[in-house]
Amino acid sequence: MGTTITPQLVDVVDTFTSSRSYISSGTTRRLRTCQVERWGLRTECPTPEDPFHDAEVTWLLPELNLRLTHERPRSRHAKAGPSVLTAVRASSDGRYWKTTDLLLGLAAPGGTTARIVRCEEFAAAVAGRVLMGGDADLALCTVHKTLEELSRFRHDLSGWLAYKHIFDVWPPY
């Protein structure tokens, strides 16, 4: 059974209206939080259709070519899933932040080794020429460099963020 090739996921955040538009599906979502930071963009999007998660918290780190995501559980007693660092190509003109998902990332569960995720989807996108060579190289270099740096911090995401001069608490509550 082969991996299905999905189109590249492109979204645009409008910081004035606090909304995220998904270009591939044409849908738009209202954001609970949309704040430009010195290191990038902080957003929180409610997920009413998800029975297990209340919201998706995302930090866009354009200088690192990364998007950091955490799904906040609905129940305070539920075990939180891993944070995910996804390779992205990002740009901003001040108001609009455009992000293209490069289909490769790291799951960082905290306390244990981070692991590379979405490999099959990434390989299928490269083979199907959905993801071109430059973006594929950027994704591979970004993910491997990040994994190497995280390993130096014993896979402690907060320690790694502090090393990158991002002193905000992750995951935010």
XYZ file of N, CA and C in Angstrom:
519
model
N 0.851 -1.173 0.000
C 0.000 0.000 0.000
C 0.897 1.236 0.000
N 0.710 2.137 -0.958
C 1.531 3.337 -1.084
C 1.006 4.475 -0.250
N 1.883 5.417 -0.013
C 1.515 6.610 0.726
C 0.793 7.574 -0.203
N -0.298 8.126 0.250
C -1.039 9.094 -0.530
C -0.275 10.409 -0.562
N -0.167 10.985 -1.748
C 0.513 12.269 -1.884
C -0.510 13.372 -1.648
N -0.262 14.171 -0.635
C -1.156 15.289 -0.336
C -0.553 16.571 -0.888
N -1.398 17.532 -1.243
C -0.841 18.801 -1.711
C -0.123 19.505 -0.561
N 0.811 20.380 -0.926
C 1.511 21.133 0.111
C 0.514 21.977 0.884
N 0.684 22.019 2.172
C -0.203 22.785 3.029
C 0.340 24.195 3.184
N -0.436 25.153 2.718
C -0.061 26.555 2.805
C -1.138 27.261 3.604
N -0.728 28.033 4.597
C -1.710 28.829 5.333
C -1.193 30.249 5.467
N -2.146 31.151 5.641
C -1.829 32.567 5.797
C -2.531 33.069 7.050
N -1.758 33.664 7.957
C -2.328 34.267 9.160
C -2.394 35.775 8.936
N -3.574 36.322 9.156
C -3.781 37.771 9.094
C -3.760 38.273 10.528
N -2.717 39.013 10.886
C -2.572 39.457 12.271
C -3.555 40.565 12.641
N -4.123 41.267 11.650
C -5.097 42.324 11.950
C -6.456 41.738 12.304
N -6.870 40.666 11.590
C -8.186 40.070 11.835
C -8.111 38.836 12.725
N -6.900 38.432 13.128
C -6.679 37.223 13.929
C -7.359 36.010 13.300
N -7.014 35.756 12.047
C -7.583 34.606 11.351
C -6.506 33.874 10.573
N -6.727 32.570 10.380
C -5.818 31.730 9.595
C -6.613 31.156 8.435
N -6.103 31.360 7.233
C -6.727 30.814 6.025
C -5.860 29.687 5.498
N -6.498 28.550 5.221
C -5.809 27.401 4.657
C -6.037 27.428 3.156
N -4.982 27.705 2.397
C -5.091 27.906 0.954
C -5.584 26.648 0.240
N -5.058 25.474 0.605
C -5.416 24.237 -0.102
C -6.887 23.863 0.059
N -7.481 24.146 1.218
C -8.885 23.776 1.441
C -9.842 24.957 1.309
N -9.297 26.178 1.363
C -10.158 27.357 1.258
C -10.881 27.717 2.543
N -10.547 27.057 3.645
C -11.221 27.352 4.905
C -10.465 28.431 5.688
N -11.213 29.115 6.539
C -10.639 30.148 7.398
C -11.085 29.886 8.822
N -10.167 30.072 9.760
C -10.474 29.890 11.183
C -10.116 31.145 11.948
N -10.924 31.446 12.910
C -10.677 32.561 13.830
C -9.685 32.091 14.882
N -8.715 32.907 15.224
C -7.700 32.564 16.213
C -8.048 33.175 17.566
N -7.839 32.417 18.608
C -8.056 32.907 19.970
C -6.924 33.854 20.374
N -5.718 33.542 19.920
C -4.529 34.358 20.176
C -3.793 34.538 18.861
N -3.327 35.736 18.607
C -2.521 36.023 17.421
C -1.620 37.190 17.789
N -0.370 36.888 18.106
C 0.523 37.903 18.647
C 1.899 37.811 17.999
N 2.356 38.919 17.443
C 3.693 38.984 16.873
C 4.683 39.143 18.027
N 5.716 38.309 17.999
C 6.761 38.330 19.020
C 8.080 38.681 18.346
N 9.104 38.995 19.125
C 10.403 39.302 18.533
C 10.993 38.093 17.817
N 10.605 36.878 18.229
C 11.111 35.648 17.632
C 10.208 35.089 16.546
N 8.995 35.641 16.370
C 8.084 35.108 15.358
C 6.631 35.421 15.656
N 5.776 34.425 15.513
C 4.331 34.599 15.671
C 3.776 33.534 16.597
N 2.938 33.969 17.555
C 2.291 33.073 18.511
C 0.799 33.035 18.174
N 0.243 31.839 17.961
C -1.191 31.721 17.708
C -1.788 30.597 18.546
N -3.075 30.720 18.763
C -3.849 29.645 19.390
C -5.168 29.567 18.655
N -5.489 28.368 18.174
C -6.698 28.159 17.388
C -7.590 27.131 18.096
N -8.841 27.493 18.413
C -9.750 26.519 19.022
C -9.993 25.357 18.054
N -10.183 24.156 18.599
C -10.458 22.976 17.778
C -11.750 22.307 18.253
N -12.902 22.943 18.008
C -14.169 22.405 18.510
C -14.540 21.050 17.911
N -14.023 20.724 16.721
C -14.344 19.450 16.076
C -13.531 18.283 16.639
N -12.502 18.570 17.427
C -11.624 17.539 17.976
C -12.138 17.140 19.364
N -12.515 15.876 19.546
C -13.055 15.461 20.846
C -12.021 15.416 21.970
N -10.732 15.398 21.631
C -9.695 15.240 22.641
C -8.916 16.513 22.943
N -8.898 17.453 21.982
C -8.075 18.652 22.144
C -8.921 19.912 22.055
N -8.664 20.813 22.993
C -9.388 22.083 23.073
C -8.865 23.108 22.073
N -7.538 23.096 21.871
C -6.923 24.107 21.011
C -5.574 23.621 20.503
N -5.142 24.256 19.399
C -3.810 24.028 18.862
C -3.008 25.302 19.076
N -1.928 25.186 19.831
C -1.051 26.322 20.088
C 0.125 26.208 19.127
N 0.421 27.303 18.436
C 1.478 27.283 17.427
C 2.390 28.487 17.600
N 3.682 28.227 17.537
C 4.665 29.288 17.469
C 5.363 29.147 16.131
N 5.351 30.180 15.341
C 6.058 30.194 14.075
C 7.415 30.856 14.295
N 8.473 30.119 14.006
C 9.845 30.581 14.219
C 10.524 30.709 12.848
N 10.264 31.795 12.117
C 10.719 31.887 10.722
C 12.232 31.871 10.548
N 12.994 32.419 11.480
C 14.453 32.414 11.339
C 15.028 31.005 11.459
N 14.268 30.107 12.087
C 14.700 28.721 12.255
C 14.036 27.786 11.241
N 13.140 28.337 10.399
C 12.357 27.542 9.440
C 11.543 26.465 10.151
N 10.963 26.831 11.290
C 10.215 25.861 12.096
C 8.868 26.412 12.549
N 7.933 25.479 12.706
C 6.660 25.761 13.368
C 6.584 24.785 14.537
N 6.358 25.301 15.732
C 6.258 24.504 16.950
C 4.787 24.426 17.330
N 4.277 23.194 17.471
C 2.851 23.002 17.714
C 2.619 22.104 18.920
N 1.602 22.464 19.692
C 1.183 21.665 20.842
C -0.344 21.641 20.842
N -0.916 20.451 20.948
C -2.377 20.333 21.051
C -2.743 20.266 22.524
N -3.522 21.248 22.969
C -3.915 21.328 24.374
C -5.100 20.392 24.616
N -4.945 19.425 25.545
C -6.038 18.480 25.821
C -7.269 19.180 26.415
N -8.449 18.623 26.126
C -9.686 19.163 26.710
C -9.725 18.954 28.217
N -9.308 17.781 28.655
C -9.316 17.457 30.077
C -7.973 17.805 30.708
N -8.022 18.451 31.890
C -6.758 18.753 32.564
C -6.067 17.491 33.054
N -6.798 16.383 33.089
C -6.240 15.131 33.575
C -5.672 14.273 32.445
N -5.909 14.678 31.209
C -5.408 13.910 30.069
C -3.909 14.125 29.903
N -3.247 13.088 29.445
C -1.811 13.203 29.189
C -1.618 13.982 27.886
N -0.769 14.991 27.929
C -0.502 15.796 26.733
C 0.336 14.997 25.749
N 0.062 15.181 24.480
C 0.846 14.547 23.428
C 2.154 15.296 23.225
N 2.972 14.818 22.322
C 4.262 15.481 22.087
C 4.088 16.830 21.395
N 5.037 17.693 21.610
C 5.122 18.906 20.809
C 5.710 18.483 19.469
N 5.334 19.189 18.414
C 5.831 18.847 17.094
C 6.524 20.060 16.481
N 7.736 19.859 16.044
C 8.503 20.873 15.314
C 8.437 20.488 13.844
N 7.840 21.334 13.017
C 7.684 21.045 11.597
C 8.527 22.008 10.783
N 9.242 21.477 9.801
C 10.013 22.328 8.882
C 9.024 23.101 8.008
N 9.246 24.406 7.888
C 8.368 25.263 7.086
C 9.197 26.293 6.328
N 8.582 26.836 5.315
C 9.106 28.033 4.655
C 8.124 29.125 5.031
N 8.611 30.190 5.654
C 7.721 31.232 6.176
C 8.171 32.606 5.716
N 7.183 33.479 5.507
C 7.478 34.873 5.157
C 6.406 35.758 5.771
N 6.765 37.023 5.958
C 5.816 37.968 6.537
C 6.050 39.349 5.954
N 4.933 40.075 5.772
C 5.039 41.474 5.357
C 4.604 42.388 6.496
N 4.496 41.817 7.698
C 4.046 42.576 8.858
C 2.618 42.204 9.235
N 1.712 42.264 8.281
C 0.319 41.905 8.551
C 0.065 40.425 8.275
N 0.530 39.940 7.138
C 0.266 38.558 6.731
C 1.506 37.699 6.940
N 1.301 36.525 7.515
C 2.361 35.542 7.715
C 1.988 34.313 6.892
N 2.756 34.037 5.842
C 2.491 32.894 4.967
C 3.443 31.763 5.328
N 2.891 30.577 5.495
C 3.675 29.405 5.875
C 3.400 28.261 4.911
N 4.467 27.655 4.417
C 4.344 26.456 3.599
C 4.951 25.296 4.376
N 4.134 24.277 4.634
C 4.561 23.090 5.374
C 5.465 22.257 4.468
N 6.651 21.911 4.945
C 7.603 21.134 4.154
C 7.525 19.636 4.438
N 6.478 19.218 5.158
C 6.092 17.819 5.293
C 7.100 16.920 5.995
N 7.936 17.506 6.871
C 8.875 16.713 7.655
C 9.037 17.404 8.997
N 9.116 16.630 10.064
C 9.217 17.261 11.371
C 9.775 16.340 12.433
N 9.696 16.844 13.668
C 10.151 16.111 14.844
C 9.037 16.088 15.881
N 8.803 14.930 16.465
C 7.922 14.840 17.627
C 8.824 14.872 18.847
N 8.565 15.827 19.728
C 9.378 16.001 20.933
C 8.492 15.782 22.150
N 8.431 14.532 22.640
C 7.522 14.230 23.740
C 7.913 14.800 25.081
N 9.132 15.251 25.235
C 9.577 15.771 26.533
C 9.994 14.638 27.434
N 11.205 14.685 27.895
C 11.707 13.642 28.790
C 12.232 12.419 28.058
N 11.936 12.294 26.782
C 12.448 11.183 25.983
C 12.962 11.727 24.654
N 13.603 10.863 23.912
C 14.225 11.258 22.652
C 13.211 11.735 21.623
N 13.520 12.859 20.987
C 12.709 13.342 19.872
C 12.892 12.388 18.702
N 11.871 12.295 17.843
C 11.980 11.415 16.682
C 11.457 12.119 15.439
N 12.015 11.754 14.312
C 11.593 12.328 13.033
C 10.237 11.734 12.662
N 9.318 12.606 12.210
C 7.964 12.173 11.849
C 7.609 12.635 10.435
N 6.626 11.972 9.870
C 6.058 12.255 8.549
C 7.019 11.897 7.407
N 7.917 10.969 7.648
C 8.918 10.576 6.640
C 8.269 10.051 5.364
N 7.238 9.200 5.509
C 6.595 8.602 4.336
C 5.906 9.668 3.497
N 5.226 10.581 4.163
C 4.542 11.667 3.462
C 5.553 12.556 2.739
N 6.660 12.836 3.402
C 7.724 13.644 2.823
C 8.293 12.953 1.584
N 8.630 11.667 1.702
C 9.215 10.915 0.586
C 8.244 10.856 -0.598
N 6.966 10.640 -0.320
C 5.967 10.588 -1.393
C 5.831 11.941 -2.080
N 5.904 13.016 -1.309
C 5.793 14.361 -1.884
C 7.007 14.690 -2.753
N 8.187 14.244 -2.349
C 9.385 14.469 -3.160
C 9.298 13.632 -4.437
N 8.930 12.357 -4.295
C 8.829 11.476 -5.456
C 7.752 11.961 -6.432
N 6.658 12.496 -5.895
C 5.565 12.991 -6.730
C 5.763 14.419 -7.208
N 6.891 15.009 -6.883
C 7.254 16.370 -7.271
C 6.261 17.418 -6.751
N 5.612 17.099 -5.635
C 4.802 18.083 -4.923
C 5.750 18.991 -4.149
N 6.827 18.411 -3.669
C 7.872 19.135 -2.943
C 9.120 19.134 -3.825
N 9.557 20.306 -4.210
C 10.713 20.429 -5.106
C 12.027 20.328 -4.326
N 13.121 20.176 -5.051
C 14.438 19.936 -4.470
C 14.872 20.933 -3.419
N 14.700 22.224 -3.679
C 15.117 23.246 -2.720
C 14.370 23.141 -1.402
N 13.050 22.924 -1.479
C 12.253 22.772 -0.260
C 12.582 21.467 0.455
N 12.823 20.403 -0.306
C 13.185 19.117 0.306
C 14.513 19.241 1.056
N 15.487 19.903 0.436
C 16.778 20.113 1.099
C 16.616 20.955 2.360
N 15.803 22.021 2.272
C 15.567 22.877 3.436
C 14.943 22.067 4.570
N 13.967 21.219 4.244
C 13.307 20.399 5.266
C 14.297 19.445 5.925
N 15.064 18.734 5.121
C 16.035 17.776 5.675
C 17.079 18.465 6.543
N 17.651 19.549 6.046
C 18.679 20.273 6.815
C 18.103 20.827 8.114
N 16.898 21.402 8.041
C 16.267 21.996 9.225
C 15.989 20.938 10.285
N 15.388 19.826 9.874
C 15.013 18.785 10.833
C 16.256 18.137 11.450
N 17.250 17.833 10.637
C 18.450 17.179 11.189
C 19.263 18.119 12.081
N 19.360 19.388 11.702
C 20.069 20.355 12.546
C 19.344 20.517 13.883
N 18.011 20.608 13.827
C 17.215 20.774 15.047
C 17.337 19.542 15.939
N 17.298 18.355 15.347
C 17.439 17.123 16.128
C 18.814 17.069 16.798
N 19.847 17.451 16.071
C 21.191 17.469 16.645
C 21.275 18.452 17.811
N 20.713 19.662 17.626
C 20.742 20.660 18.701
C 19.929 20.193 19.897
N 18.742 19.628 19.652
C 17.905 19.132 20.753
C 18.625 18.042 21.540
N 19.357 17.195 20.838
C 20.054 16.111 21.533
C 21.119 16.661 22.481
N 21.723 17.804 22.132
C 22.702 18.433 23.026
C 22.045 18.922 24.319
N 20.735 19.168 24.260
C 19.985 19.619 25.435
C 19.175 18.478 26.046
N 19.580 17.238 25.728
C 18.909 16.043 26.240
C 17.421 16.061 25.931
N 17.095 16.592 24.752
C 15.732 16.650 24.221
C 14.796 17.494 25.073
N 15.379 18.441 25.801
C 14.606 19.393 26.610
C 14.265 20.595 25.726
N 13.012 20.664 25.309
C 12.574 21.713 24.395
C 12.728 23.101 24.996
N 12.423 23.254 26.273
C 12.566 24.562 26.927
C 14.021 25.014 26.960
N 14.921 24.095 27.249
C 16.348 24.418 27.250
C 16.834 24.814 25.861
N 16.362 24.088 24.848
C 16.739 24.398 23.475
C 16.195 25.766 23.056
N 14.937 26.054 23.438
C 14.351 27.366 23.118
C 15.148 28.488 23.787
N 15.561 28.295 25.032
C 16.360 29.310 25.725
C 17.688 29.520 24.999
N 18.292 28.443 24.513
C 19.523 28.530 23.722
C 19.289 29.382 22.469
N 18.070 29.344 21.939
C 17.702 30.135 20.762
C 17.189 31.525 21.160
N 17.356 31.899 22.438
C 16.949 33.202 22.984
C 15.429 33.401 22.975
N 14.703 32.297 23.164
C 13.250 32.349 23.308
C 12.973 31.873 24.728
N 12.656 32.823 25.602
C 12.559 32.511 27.022
C 11.121 32.326 27.496
N 10.159 32.344 26.579
C 8.763 32.119 26.934
C 8.572 30.648 27.310
N 7.581 30.371 28.143
C 7.324 29.017 28.630
C 6.651 28.194 27.526
N 7.191 26.994 27.298
C 6.598 26.036 26.351
C 6.408 24.714 27.064
N 5.264 24.046 26.899
C 4.083 24.531 26.197
C 3.329 25.533 27.057
N 2.760 26.523 26.412
C 1.997 27.525 27.167
C 0.712 26.920 27.705
N 0.257 27.432 28.817
C -0.982 26.909 29.418
C -2.088 27.914 29.379
